[in-house]
PDB file of C-alpha atoms in Angstrom:
ATOM      1  CA  MET Z   1     -32.999  39.735  93.959  1.00  0.00           C
ATOM      2  CA  ILE Z   2     -35.075  38.079  91.398  1.00  0.00           C
ATOM      3  CA  SER Z   3     -34.562  39.877  88.410  1.00  0.00           C
ATOM      4  CA  ARG Z   4     -30.745  40.151  89.138  1.00  0.00           C
ATOM      5  CA  THR Z   5     -30.930  36.396  89.149  1.00  0.00           C
ATOM      6  CA  ALA Z   6     -32.713  36.016  86.051  1.00  0.00           C
ATOM      7  CA  GLY Z   7     -30.047  38.356  84.334  1.00  0.00           C
ATOM      8  CA  THR Z   8     -27.038  36.220  85.088  1.00  0.00           C
ATOM      9  CA  SER Z   9     -28.706  32.922  84.168  1.00  0.00           C
ATOM     10  CA  GLY Z  10     -29.876  34.471  80.860  1.00  0.00           C
ATOM     11  CA  THR Z  11     -26.366  35.016  80.450  1.00  0.00           C
ATOM     12  CA  SER Z  12     -24.811  32.036  81.653  1.00  0.00           C
ATOM     13  CA  GLY Z  13     -26.762  30.629  79.200  1.00  0.00           C
ATOM     14  CA  VAL Z  14     -25.911  32.276  76.552  1.00  0.00           C
ATOM     15  CA  ALA Z  15     -22.320  31.566  77.301  1.00  0.00           C
ATOM     16  CA  GLY Z  16     -22.817  28.117  78.211  1.00  0.00           C
ATOM     17  CA  THR Z  17     -24.814  27.775  74.356  1.00  0.00           C
ATOM     18  CA  GLY Z  18     -21.756  28.972  72.856  1.00  0.00           C
ATOM     19  CA  GLY Z  19     -19.135  26.804  74.514  1.00  0.00           C
ATOM     20  CA  ALA Z  20     -21.175  24.328  73.980  1.00  0.00           C
ATOM     21  CA  ALA Z  21     -20.521  24.648  70.403  1.00  0.00           C
ATOM     22  CA  GLY Z  22     -17.062  25.158  70.723  1.00  0.00           C
ATOM     23  CA  THR Z  23     -16.931  21.872  72.752  1.00  0.00           C
ATOM     24  CA  ASP Z  24     -18.578  19.752  70.002  1.00  0.00           C
ATOM     25  CA  GLY Z  25     -16.213  20.782  67.285  1.00  0.00           C
ATOM     26  CA  VAL Z  26     -19.172  21.740  64.990  1.00  0.00           C
ATOM     27  CA  ALA Z  27     -18.159  24.376  62.397  1.00  0.00           C
ATOM     28  CA  GLU Z  28     -20.791  26.294  60.321  1.00  0.00           C
ATOM     29  CA  THR Z  29     -20.706  25.467  56.671  1.00  0.00           C
ATOM     30  CA  PRO Z  30     -20.146  27.932  54.083  1.00  0.00           C
ATOM     31  CA  GLU Z  31     -23.985  27.162  53.276  1.00  0.00           C
ATOM     32  CA  ASP Z  32     -25.253  28.256  56.369  1.00  0.00           C
ATOM     33  CA  GLU Z  33     -22.989  31.242  56.711  1.00  0.00           C
ATOM     34  CA  ALA Z  34     -24.642  32.401  53.767  1.00  0.00           C
ATOM     35  CA  GLY Z  35     -27.992  31.424  54.983  1.00  0.00           C
ATOM     36  CA  ALA Z  36     -27.267  32.889  57.883  1.00  0.00           C
ATOM     37  CA  VAL Z  37     -26.042  36.643  55.673  1.00  0.00           C
ATOM     38  CA  GLY Z  38     -29.323  36.537  53.852  1.00  0.00           C
ATOM     39  CA  ALA Z  39     -31.192  36.180  57.080  1.00  0.00           C
ATOM     40  CA  GLY Z  40     -29.164  39.236  58.435  1.00  0.00           C
ATOM     41  CA  CYS Z  41     -30.200  41.262  55.360  1.00  0.00           C
ATOM     42  CA  GLY Z  42     -33.796  40.459  55.424  1.00  0.00           C
ATOM     43  CA  GLU Z  43     -33.927  37.582  52.984  1.00  0.00           C
ATOM     44  CA  THR Z  44     -36.437  35.022  53.457  1.00  0.00           C
ATOM     45  CA  GLY Z  45     -34.639  32.087  52.641  1.00  0.00           C
ATOM     46  CA  ALA Z  46     -30.761  30.608  52.102  1.00  0.00           C
ATOM     47  CA  VAL Z  47     -28.804  31.564  48.702  1.00  0.00           C
ATOM     48  CA  PRO Z  48     -28.058  28.389  46.785  1.00  0.00           C
ATOM     49  CA  SER Z  49     -24.266  27.363  46.658  1.00  0.00           C
ATOM     50  CA  VAL Z  50     -22.862  28.223  43.203  1.00  0.00           C
ATOM     51  CA  ARG Z  51     -22.029  24.284  40.952  1.00  0.00           C
ATOM     52  CA  ARG Z  52     -18.432  24.883  39.061  1.00  0.00           C
ATOM     53  CA  PRO Z  53     -18.769  23.875  34.972  1.00  0.00           C
ATOM     54  CA  GLU Z  54     -18.278  20.741  34.131  1.00  0.00           C
ATOM     55  CA  ALA Z  55     -15.474  19.635  32.806  1.00  0.00           C
ATOM     56  CA  ARG Z  56     -16.002  19.180  28.425  1.00  0.00           C
ATOM     57  CA  THR Z  57     -14.651  15.841  26.776  1.00  0.00           C
ATOM     58  CA  GLY Z  58     -13.918  14.329  23.929  1.00  0.00           C
ATOM     59  CA  VAL Z  59     -14.021  16.744  21.121  1.00  0.00           C
ATOM     60  CA  ALA Z  60     -15.708  19.278  22.979  1.00  0.00           C
ATOM     61  CA  ALA Z  61     -13.030  19.795  25.094  1.00  0.00           C
ATOM     62  CA  LEU Z  62     -10.838  20.912  21.959  1.00  0.00           C
ATOM     63  CA  SER Z  63     -10.254  24.119  20.882  1.00  0.00           C
ATOM     64  CA  PRO Z  64     -12.119  25.547  17.860  1.00  0.00           C
ATOM     65  CA  CYS Z  65      -9.744  25.160  15.300  1.00  0.00           C
ATOM     66  CA  TYR Z  66      -8.670  22.186  16.354  1.00  0.00           C
ATOM     67  CA  GLN Z  67     -12.311  21.126  16.726  1.00  0.00           C
ATOM     68  CA  ILE Z  68     -12.432  21.947  12.605  1.00  0.00           C
ATOM     69  CA  GLY Z  69      -9.436  19.771  11.848  1.00  0.00           C
ATOM     70  CA  ALA Z  70     -11.180  16.506  13.518  1.00  0.00           C
ATOM     71  CA  VAL Z  71     -14.601  17.262  11.354  1.00  0.00           C
ATOM     72  CA  VAL Z  72     -12.440  17.807   8.203  1.00  0.00           C
ATOM     73  CA  ALA Z  73     -10.278  14.743   8.693  1.00  0.00           C
ATOM     74  CA  LEU Z  74     -13.908  12.757  10.004  1.00  0.00           C
ATOM     75  CA  ALA Z  75     -15.261  14.186   6.286  1.00  0.00           C
ATOM     76  CA  VAL Z  76     -12.132  13.313   4.367  1.00  0.00           C
ATOM     77  CA  VAL Z  77     -12.584   9.513   5.965  1.00  0.00           C
ATOM     78  CA  ALA Z  78     -16.174   9.357   5.425  1.00  0.00           C
ATOM     79  CA  VAL Z  79     -16.050  10.333   1.697  1.00  0.00           C
ATOM     80  CA  ALA Z  80     -13.229   8.171   1.119  1.00  0.00           C
ATOM     81  CA  VAL Z  81     -15.104   5.128   2.467  1.00  0.00           C
ATOM     82  CA  CYS Z  82     -18.271   5.591   0.503  1.00  0.00           C
ATOM     83  CA  ALA Z  83     -16.028   6.175  -2.843  1.00  0.00           C
ATOM     84  CA  HIS Z  84     -14.468   2.601  -2.364  1.00  0.00           C
ATOM     85  CA  LEU Z  85     -17.330   0.786  -1.007  1.00  0.00           C
ATOM     86  CA  GLY Z  86     -19.190   2.126  -4.243  1.00  0.00           C
ATOM     87  CA  LEU Z  87     -16.236   1.299  -6.432  1.00  0.00           C
ATOM     88  CA  VAL Z  88     -16.214  -2.100  -4.878  1.00  0.00           C
ATOM     89  CA  PHE Z  89     -20.025  -2.516  -5.597  1.00  0.00           C
ATOM     90  CA  LEU Z  90     -19.519  -1.369  -9.467  1.00  0.00           C
ATOM     91  CA  HIS Z  91     -17.251  -4.146  -9.357  1.00  0.00           C
ATOM     92  CA  VAL Z  92     -19.005  -7.063  -8.286  1.00  0.00           C
ATOM     93  CA  ALA Z  93     -22.296  -5.463  -9.728  1.00  0.00           C
ATOM     94  CA  PRO Z  94     -23.980  -6.738 -12.980  1.00  0.00           C
ATOM     95  CA  SER Z  95     -22.648  -4.780 -16.157  1.00  0.00           C
ATOM     96  CA  ASN Z  96     -24.428  -1.343 -16.089  1.00  0.00           C
ATOM     97  CA  THR Z  97     -24.006   1.921 -18.158  1.00  0.00           C
ATOM     98  CA  LEU Z  98     -21.244   3.043 -15.194  1.00  0.00           C
ATOM     99  CA  THR Z  99     -19.125  -0.141 -15.817  1.00  0.00           C
ATOM    100  CA  LYS Z 100     -19.472   0.521 -19.449  1.00  0.00           C
ATOM    101  CA  GLN Z 101     -18.241   3.982 -19.369  1.00  0.00           C
ATOM    102  CA  HIS Z 102     -15.914   4.018 -16.234  1.00  0.00           C
ATOM    103  CA  GLY Z 103     -14.886   0.082 -15.833  1.00  0.00           C
ATOM    104  CA  ALA Z 104     -11.221   0.848 -16.363  1.00  0.00           C
ATOM    105  CA  ALA Z 105     -11.030   2.989 -13.534  1.00  0.00           C
ATOM    106  CA  VAL Z 106     -13.160   0.632 -11.161  1.00  0.00           C
ATOM    107  CA  ASP Z 107     -10.598  -2.044 -11.824  1.00  0.00           C
ATOM    108  CA  GLU Z 108      -7.461   0.436 -11.299  1.00  0.00           C
ATOM    109  CA  TRP Z 109      -8.525   0.597  -8.039  1.00  0.00           C
ATOM    110  CA  VAL Z 110     -10.123  -2.836  -7.526  1.00  0.00           C
ATOM    111  CA  PHE Z 111      -6.822  -5.129  -8.420  1.00  0.00           C
ATOM    112  CA  PRO Z 112      -5.317  -6.401  -7.065  1.00  0.00           C
ATOM    113  CA  GLU Z 113      -5.919  -6.045  -3.561  1.00  0.00           C
ATOM    114  CA  PHE Z 114      -9.256  -5.315  -2.996  1.00  0.00           C
ATOM    115  CA  GLU Z 115     -10.708  -7.784  -5.680  1.00  0.00           C
ATOM    116  CA  GLN Z 116     -14.059  -9.657  -4.920  1.00  0.00           C
ATOM    117  CA  ASN Z 117     -15.633 -12.861  -6.377  1.00  0.00           C
ATOM    118  CA  TRP Z 118     -18.168 -14.967  -5.932  1.00  0.00           C
ATOM    119  CA  LYS Z 119     -16.497 -18.174  -4.923  1.00  0.00           C
ATOM    120  CA  LEU Z 120     -17.616 -18.957  -1.282  1.00  0.00           C
ATOM    121  CA  PHE Z 121     -20.805 -19.159  -2.219  1.00  0.00           C
ATOM    122  CA  ALA Z 122     -20.526 -21.124  -5.805  1.00  0.00           C
ATOM    123  CA  PRO Z 123     -22.926 -23.913  -6.021  1.00  0.00           C
ATOM    124  CA  ASN Z 124     -19.970 -26.170  -7.221  1.00  0.00           C
ATOM    125  CA  PRO Z 125     -16.814 -24.669  -5.210  1.00  0.00           C
ATOM    126  CA  LEU Z 126     -13.392 -25.922  -6.529  1.00  0.00           C
ATOM    127  CA  GLN Z 127     -12.770 -29.575  -5.412  1.00  0.00           C
ATOM    128  CA  GLN Z 128      -9.617 -30.118  -6.549  1.00  0.00           C
ATOM    129  CA  ASN Z 129      -5.799 -29.903  -5.264  1.00  0.00           C
ATOM    130  CA  VAL Z 130      -3.954 -27.973  -7.609  1.00  0.00           C
ATOM    131  CA  SER Z 131      -0.020 -28.397  -7.476  1.00  0.00           C
ATOM    132  CA  VAL Z 132       2.530 -25.807  -9.513  1.00  0.00           C
ATOM    133  CA  GLN Z 133       6.058 -26.974 -10.047  1.00  0.00           C
ATOM    134  CA  VAL Z 134       8.883 -25.363 -12.132  1.00  0.00           C
ATOM    135  CA  ARG Z 135      12.373 -26.400 -13.605  1.00  0.00           C
ATOM    136  CA  ALA Z 136      15.263 -24.686 -15.167  1.00  0.00           C
ATOM    137  CA  GLU Z 137      17.458 -25.040 -17.592  1.00  0.00           C
ATOM    138  CA  ILE Z 138      21.038 -24.289 -16.402  1.00  0.00           C
ATOM    139  CA  GLY Z 139      24.066 -22.444 -18.157  1.00  0.00           C
ATOM    140  CA  THR Z 140      26.550 -23.937 -16.176  1.00  0.00           C
ATOM    141  CA  ALA Z 141      30.368 -21.893 -15.772  1.00  0.00           C
ATOM    142  CA  ASP Z 142      31.932 -24.201 -18.438  1.00  0.00           C
ATOM    143  CA  GLY Z 143      29.482 -23.012 -20.922  1.00  0.00           C
ATOM    144  CA  GLY Z 144      27.354 -26.702 -21.208  1.00  0.00           C
ATOM    145  CA  ILE Z 145      23.731 -26.660 -20.482  1.00  0.00           C
ATOM    146  CA  ARG Z 146      21.953 -29.131 -17.570  1.00  0.00           C
ATOM    147  CA  THR Z 147      18.606 -29.458 -16.564  1.00  0.00           C
ATOM    148  CA  THR Z 148      17.468 -29.368 -13.076  1.00  0.00           C
ATOM    149  CA  GLY Z 149      14.451 -31.361 -11.508  1.00  0.00           C
ATOM    150  CA  TRP Z 150      11.139 -30.434 -10.567  1.00  0.00           C
ATOM    151  CA  TYR Z 151      11.062 -27.960  -7.829  1.00  0.00           C
ATOM    152  CA  ASP Z 152       7.231 -28.654  -6.153  1.00  0.00           C
ATOM    153  CA  LEU Z 153       6.550 -24.430  -5.374  1.00  0.00           C
ATOM    154  CA  SER Z 154       2.970 -25.348  -3.973  1.00  0.00           C
ATOM    155  CA  ALA Z 155       4.227 -27.734  -1.510  1.00  0.00           C
ATOM    156  CA  GLU Z 156       7.076 -25.539  -0.640  1.00  0.00           C
ATOM    157  CA  ASP Z 157       4.202 -22.742   0.561  1.00  0.00           C
ATOM    158  CA  GLY Z 158       2.091 -25.466   1.942  1.00  0.00           C
ATOM    159  CA  ARG Z 159       5.225 -26.362   4.391  1.00  0.00           C
ATOM    160  CA  ALA Z 160       5.591 -23.079   5.303  1.00  0.00           C
ATOM    161  CA  ILE Z 161       2.268 -22.349   6.194  1.00  0.00           C
ATOM    162  CA  ASP Z 162       1.372 -25.550   7.931  1.00  0.00           C
ATOM    163  CA  GLY Z 163       1.867 -24.852  11.611  1.00  0.00           C
ATOM    164  CA  ASN Z 164       2.198 -20.930  11.295  1.00  0.00           C
ATOM    165  CA  PRO Z 165      -0.564 -19.125  12.826  1.00  0.00           C
ATOM    166  CA  LEU Z 166       0.207 -15.719  10.495  1.00  0.00           C
ATOM    167  CA  PRO Z 167       1.364 -16.724   7.766  1.00  0.00           C
ATOM    168  CA  SER Z 168       2.219 -13.725   5.310  1.00  0.00           C
ATOM    169  CA  HIS Z 169       0.051 -13.372   1.922  1.00  0.00           C
ATOM    170  CA  THR Z 170       2.758 -14.005  -0.176  1.00  0.00           C
ATOM    171  CA  GLN Z 171       3.100 -17.441   1.632  1.00  0.00           C
ATOM    172  CA  GLN Z 172      -0.620 -18.329   0.995  1.00  0.00           C
ATOM    173  CA  ASN Z 173      -1.694 -16.379  -2.310  1.00  0.00           C
ATOM    174  CA  GLU Z 174       1.019 -15.054  -4.848  1.00  0.00           C
ATOM    175  CA  LEU Z 175       1.790 -18.497  -6.585  1.00  0.00           C
ATOM    176  CA  ARG Z 176      -2.201 -19.650  -6.603  1.00  0.00           C
ATOM    177  CA  ARG Z 177      -3.407 -16.375  -7.515  1.00  0.00           C
ATOM    178  CA  ALA Z 178      -0.493 -16.335 -10.331  1.00  0.00           C
ATOM    179  CA  TRP Z 179      -1.572 -19.574 -11.488  1.00  0.00           C
ATOM    180  CA  ASP Z 180      -5.240 -18.670 -11.579  1.00  0.00           C
ATOM    181  CA  PHE Z 181      -4.193 -15.584 -13.535  1.00  0.00           C
ATOM    182  CA  PHE Z 182      -2.534 -17.044 -15.877  1.00  0.00           C
ATOM    183  CA  VAL Z 183      -5.074 -19.991 -16.797  1.00  0.00           C
ATOM    184  CA  ALA Z 184      -7.719 -17.304 -16.822  1.00  0.00           C
ATOM    185  CA  THR Z 185      -6.113 -15.190 -19.335  1.00  0.00           C
ATOM    186  CA  HIS Z 186      -4.747 -18.256 -21.896  1.00  0.00           C
ATOM    187  CA  ASP Z 187      -6.517 -20.397 -24.002  1.00  0.00           C
ATOM    188  CA  SER Z 188      -6.328 -24.006 -24.333  1.00  0.00           C
ATOM    189  CA  GLU Z 189      -3.117 -23.935 -26.310  1.00  0.00           C
ATOM    190  CA  ASP Z 190      -1.397 -22.283 -23.897  1.00  0.00           C
ATOM    191  CA  ARG Z 191      -1.529 -19.117 -26.136  1.00  0.00           C
ATOM    192  CA  PRO Z 192      -1.957 -15.704 -24.297  1.00  0.00           C
ATOM    193  CA  VAL Z 193      -5.478 -13.790 -24.500  1.00  0.00           C
ATOM    194  CA  GLY Z 194      -4.605 -10.289 -25.217  1.00  0.00           C
ATOM    195  CA  LEU Z 195      -2.440  -8.256 -23.012  1.00  0.00           C
ATOM    196  CA  ARG Z 196      -3.240  -9.871 -19.439  1.00  0.00           C
ATOM    197  CA  GLY Z 197      -2.138 -13.113 -20.960  1.00  0.00           C
ATOM    198  CA  SER Z 198       1.455 -11.561 -21.154  1.00  0.00           C
ATOM    199  CA  LEU Z 199       1.450  -9.799 -18.213  1.00  0.00           C
ATOM    200  CA  SER Z 200       0.599 -13.227 -16.440  1.00  0.00           C
ATOM    201  CA  GLU Z 201       3.282 -14.848 -18.471  1.00  0.00           C
ATOM    202  CA  THR Z 202       5.958 -12.211 -17.233  1.00  0.00           C
ATOM    203  CA  TYR Z 203       4.794 -12.638 -13.339  1.00  0.00           C
ATOM    204  CA  LEU Z 204       5.395 -16.420 -12.966  1.00  0.00           C
ATOM    205  CA  ARG Z 205       8.939 -15.883 -14.776  1.00  0.00           C
ATOM    206  CA  ARG Z 206       9.189 -13.639 -12.100  1.00  0.00           C
ATOM    207  CA  ILE Z 207       8.163 -16.067  -9.269  1.00  0.00           C
ATOM    208  CA  ALA Z 208       9.694 -18.783 -11.065  1.00  0.00           C
ATOM    209  CA  LEU Z 209      13.212 -16.342 -10.738  1.00  0.00           C
ATOM    210  CA  LEU Z 210      13.033 -15.621  -7.286  1.00  0.00           C
ATOM    211  CA  ARG Z 211      12.001 -19.116  -6.159  1.00  0.00           C
ATOM    212  CA  LEU Z 212      14.606 -21.012  -8.226  1.00  0.00           C
ATOM    213  CA  ASP Z 213      17.363 -18.330  -6.738  1.00  0.00           C
ATOM    214  CA  ARG Z 214      16.023 -18.955  -2.963  1.00  0.00           C
ATOM    215  CA  ASN Z 215      16.572 -22.795  -3.591  1.00  0.00           C
ATOM    216  CA  ASP Z 216      19.983 -21.709  -5.297  1.00  0.00           C
ATOM    217  CA  ALA Z 217      19.073 -23.983  -8.341  1.00  0.00           C
ATOM    218  CA  ALA Z 218      21.717 -22.469 -10.611  1.00  0.00           C
ATOM    219  CA  GLY Z 219      24.836 -23.317  -8.270  1.00  0.00           C
ATOM    220  CA  PRO Z 220      28.126 -22.025  -7.902  1.00  0.00           C
ATOM    221  CA  GLY Z 221      28.085 -19.562 -11.354  1.00  0.00           C
ATOM    222  CA  GLY Z 222      25.827 -20.463 -13.155  1.00  0.00           C
ATOM    223  CA  VAL Z 223      22.346 -18.495 -14.454  1.00  0.00           C
ATOM    224  CA  VAL Z 224      18.994 -19.678 -15.580  1.00  0.00           C
ATOM    225  CA  GLU Z 225      18.756 -19.218 -19.258  1.00  0.00           C
ATOM    226  CA  ARG Z 226      15.079 -20.997 -19.380  1.00  0.00           C
ATOM    227  CA  VAL Z 227      11.943 -22.452 -17.213  1.00  0.00           C
ATOM    228  CA  GLN Z 228       9.257 -24.578 -17.371  1.00  0.00           C
ATOM    229  CA  TYR Z 229       5.975 -24.811 -15.280  1.00  0.00           C
ATOM    230  CA  ARG Z 230       3.910 -27.613 -14.670  1.00  0.00           C
ATOM    231  CA  SER Z 231       0.360 -28.203 -12.658  1.00  0.00           C
ATOM    232  CA  ARG Z 232      -0.807 -31.828 -11.241  1.00  0.00           C
ATOM    233  CA  THR Z 233      -4.602 -31.362 -10.361  1.00  0.00           C
ATOM    234  CA  THR Z 234      -5.932 -33.977  -8.538  1.00  0.00           C
ATOM    235  CA  ASN Z 235      -9.577 -34.523  -7.615  1.00  0.00           C
ATOM    236  CA  VAL Z 236     -10.470 -34.100  -4.107  1.00  0.00           C
ATOM    237  CA  LYS Z 237     -11.821 -37.369  -2.963  1.00  0.00           C
ATOM    238  CA  PRO Z 238     -15.590 -37.128  -2.016  1.00  0.00           C
ATOM    239  CA  PRO Z 239     -17.410 -38.286   1.348  1.00  0.00           C
ATOM    240  CA  SER Z 240     -18.048 -41.737   1.318  1.00  0.00           C
ATOM    241  CA  TRP Z 241     -22.248 -40.752   2.038  1.00  0.00           C
ATOM    242  CA  SER Z 242     -22.658 -39.001  -0.836  1.00  0.00           C
ATOM    243  CA  GLY Z 243     -22.116 -41.258  -3.238  1.00  0.00           C
ATOM    244  CA  GLU Z 244     -20.323 -39.108  -5.592  1.00  0.00           C
ATOM    245  CA  LYS Z 245     -17.714 -41.051  -8.035  1.00  0.00           C
ATOM    246  CA  VAL Z 246     -14.851 -39.199  -9.610  1.00  0.00           C
ATOM    247  CA  SER Z 247     -11.378 -40.136 -10.920  1.00  0.00           C
ATOM    248  CA  ALA Z 248      -8.115 -40.302  -8.602  1.00  0.00           C
ATOM    249  CA  ARG Z 249      -6.252 -40.054 -11.233  1.00  0.00           C
ATOM    250  CA  PRO Z 250      -3.963 -36.663 -11.588  1.00  0.00           C
ATOM    251  CA  VAL Z 251      -3.768 -34.496 -15.005  1.00  0.00           C
ATOM    252  CA  VAL Z 252      -0.424 -33.151 -15.748  1.00  0.00           C
ATOM    253  CA  ARG Z 253      -0.427 -29.519 -18.061  1.00  0.00           C
ATOM    254  CA  GLU Z 254       3.275 -29.022 -18.961  1.00  0.00           C
ATOM    255  CA  LEU Z 255       3.673 -25.237 -20.107  1.00  0.00           C
ATOM    256  CA  PRO Z 256       6.399 -24.771 -23.024  1.00  0.00           C
ATOM    257  CA  TRP Z 257      10.121 -23.456 -21.793  1.00  0.00           C
ATOM    258  CA  TRP Z 258      10.202 -19.777 -21.690  1.00  0.00           C
ATOM    259  CA  SER Z 259      13.124 -17.585 -21.954  1.00  0.00           C
ATOM    260  CA  VAL Z 260      13.995 -15.740 -18.995  1.00  0.00           C
ATOM    261  CA  SER Z 261      16.103 -13.124 -20.790  1.00  0.00           C
ATOM    262  CA  PRO Z 262      14.204  -9.865 -19.993  1.00  0.00           C
ATOM    263  CA  GLU Z 263      13.635 -10.244 -16.460  1.00  0.00           C
ATOM    264  CA  THR Z 264      17.771 -10.952 -16.059  1.00  0.00           C
ATOM    265  CA  GLU Z 265      18.657  -8.164 -18.464  1.00  0.00           C
ATOM    266  CA  ASP Z 266      16.377  -6.062 -16.579  1.00  0.00           C
ATOM    267  CA  THR Z 267      18.026  -7.244 -13.545  1.00  0.00           C
ATOM    268  CA  ALA Z 268      21.377  -6.792 -14.793  1.00  0.00           C
ATOM    269  CA  ASP Z 269      20.440  -3.104 -15.634  1.00  0.00           C
ATOM    270  CA  THR Z 270      19.138  -2.434 -12.737  1.00  0.00           C
ATOM    271  CA  ALA Z 271      22.936  -3.767 -10.746  1.00  0.00           C
ATOM    272  CA  ALA Z 272      24.390  -1.934 -13.268  1.00  0.00           C
ATOM    273  CA  GLY Z 273      22.998   1.275 -12.776  1.00  0.00           C
ATOM    274  CA  ARG Z 274      23.301   0.817  -8.986  1.00  0.00           C
ATOM    275  CA  ALA Z 275      27.267   0.124  -9.472  1.00  0.00           C
ATOM    276  CA  GLY Z 276      27.541   3.115 -11.716  1.00  0.00           C
ATOM    277  CA  SER Z 277      25.890   5.084  -8.750  1.00  0.00           C
ATOM    278  CA  ALA Z 278      27.898   3.912  -6.421  1.00  0.00           C
ATOM    279  CA  GLY Z 279      30.978   4.443  -8.653  1.00  0.00           C
ATOM    280  CA  LYS Z 280      29.814   8.255  -9.280  1.00  0.00           C
ATOM    281  CA  ALA Z 281      29.400   8.801  -5.144  1.00  0.00           C
ATOM    282  CA  GLY Z 282      33.051   7.502  -4.707  1.00  0.00           C
ATOM    283  CA  SER Z 283      34.784   9.833  -7.234  1.00  0.00           C
ATOM    284  CA  THR Z 284      32.678  12.420  -6.312  1.00  0.00           C
ATOM    285  CA  GLY Z 285      34.022  12.018  -2.576  1.00  0.00           C
ATOM    286  CA  LYS Z 286      37.515  11.450  -3.955  1.00  0.00           C
ATOM    287  CA  GLU Z 287      37.193  14.619  -6.015  1.00  0.00           C
ATOM    288  CA  GLY Z 288      35.742  16.252  -2.882  1.00  0.00           C
ATOM    289  CA  GLY Z 289      38.701  15.079  -0.375  1.00  0.00           C
ATOM    290  CA  ALA Z 290      41.613  15.741  -2.893  1.00  0.00           C
ATOM    291  CA  ALA Z 291      40.152  19.520  -3.334  1.00  0.00           C
TER     292      ALA Z 291
END
């Protein structure tokens, strides 16, 4: 009786344990299952879980071909940046053997977009207001000649910049840099010094034609025959605490009259060329339609 009761109680104890596990809803994890298998096979410890490889990011996530392309692109950009910095350094550096031998190549790369100067650090920065003005002689439709008044181009640029959070590079620098270019390449008698002097005159004439056309200076049937520039330079009044005395009288520099026939002939030739191309295209279309 006693042994039968013990066996019964042992059996019921195992069943109760299993039932309790099922009732609690505790499921075995894969690691527990692996440990159980290991223990059953005579292992002393549980088998470690297998980790998935981490996902690659950035360039490492690309295929080998794209990785090679990215490396080549980075190398090209690095070489271009180093070459640009080297050329700009040679431009601002004192005269040396490299600049004497390859100065033309350096200037071709630097001018005009990457020009550097030391005006920001000059001991005597510019303390003047320079106003550039232009007027024109107009050939009227009836064969007469009339002279316009002075157009203050600097004031026009100032009005375009004032209150504009993002003014264009043209409004800020085109006229100012063109005038500085002219002054630097001409002598006191307004005669050009070298080819750059002639180039600066051509540049100013073209700016004058563009601005006069914008202001409709020629009028109906009129043609601009000649233009004339002048500058009006006024010293900026120094602060009261400086004690510096400057003249408040403006200095006017008036240039001679320039004919604009080369520029107008180029414009006429370009327009004629476009008209001829359009005429040829039209005739070709007609012939094609007739065929």
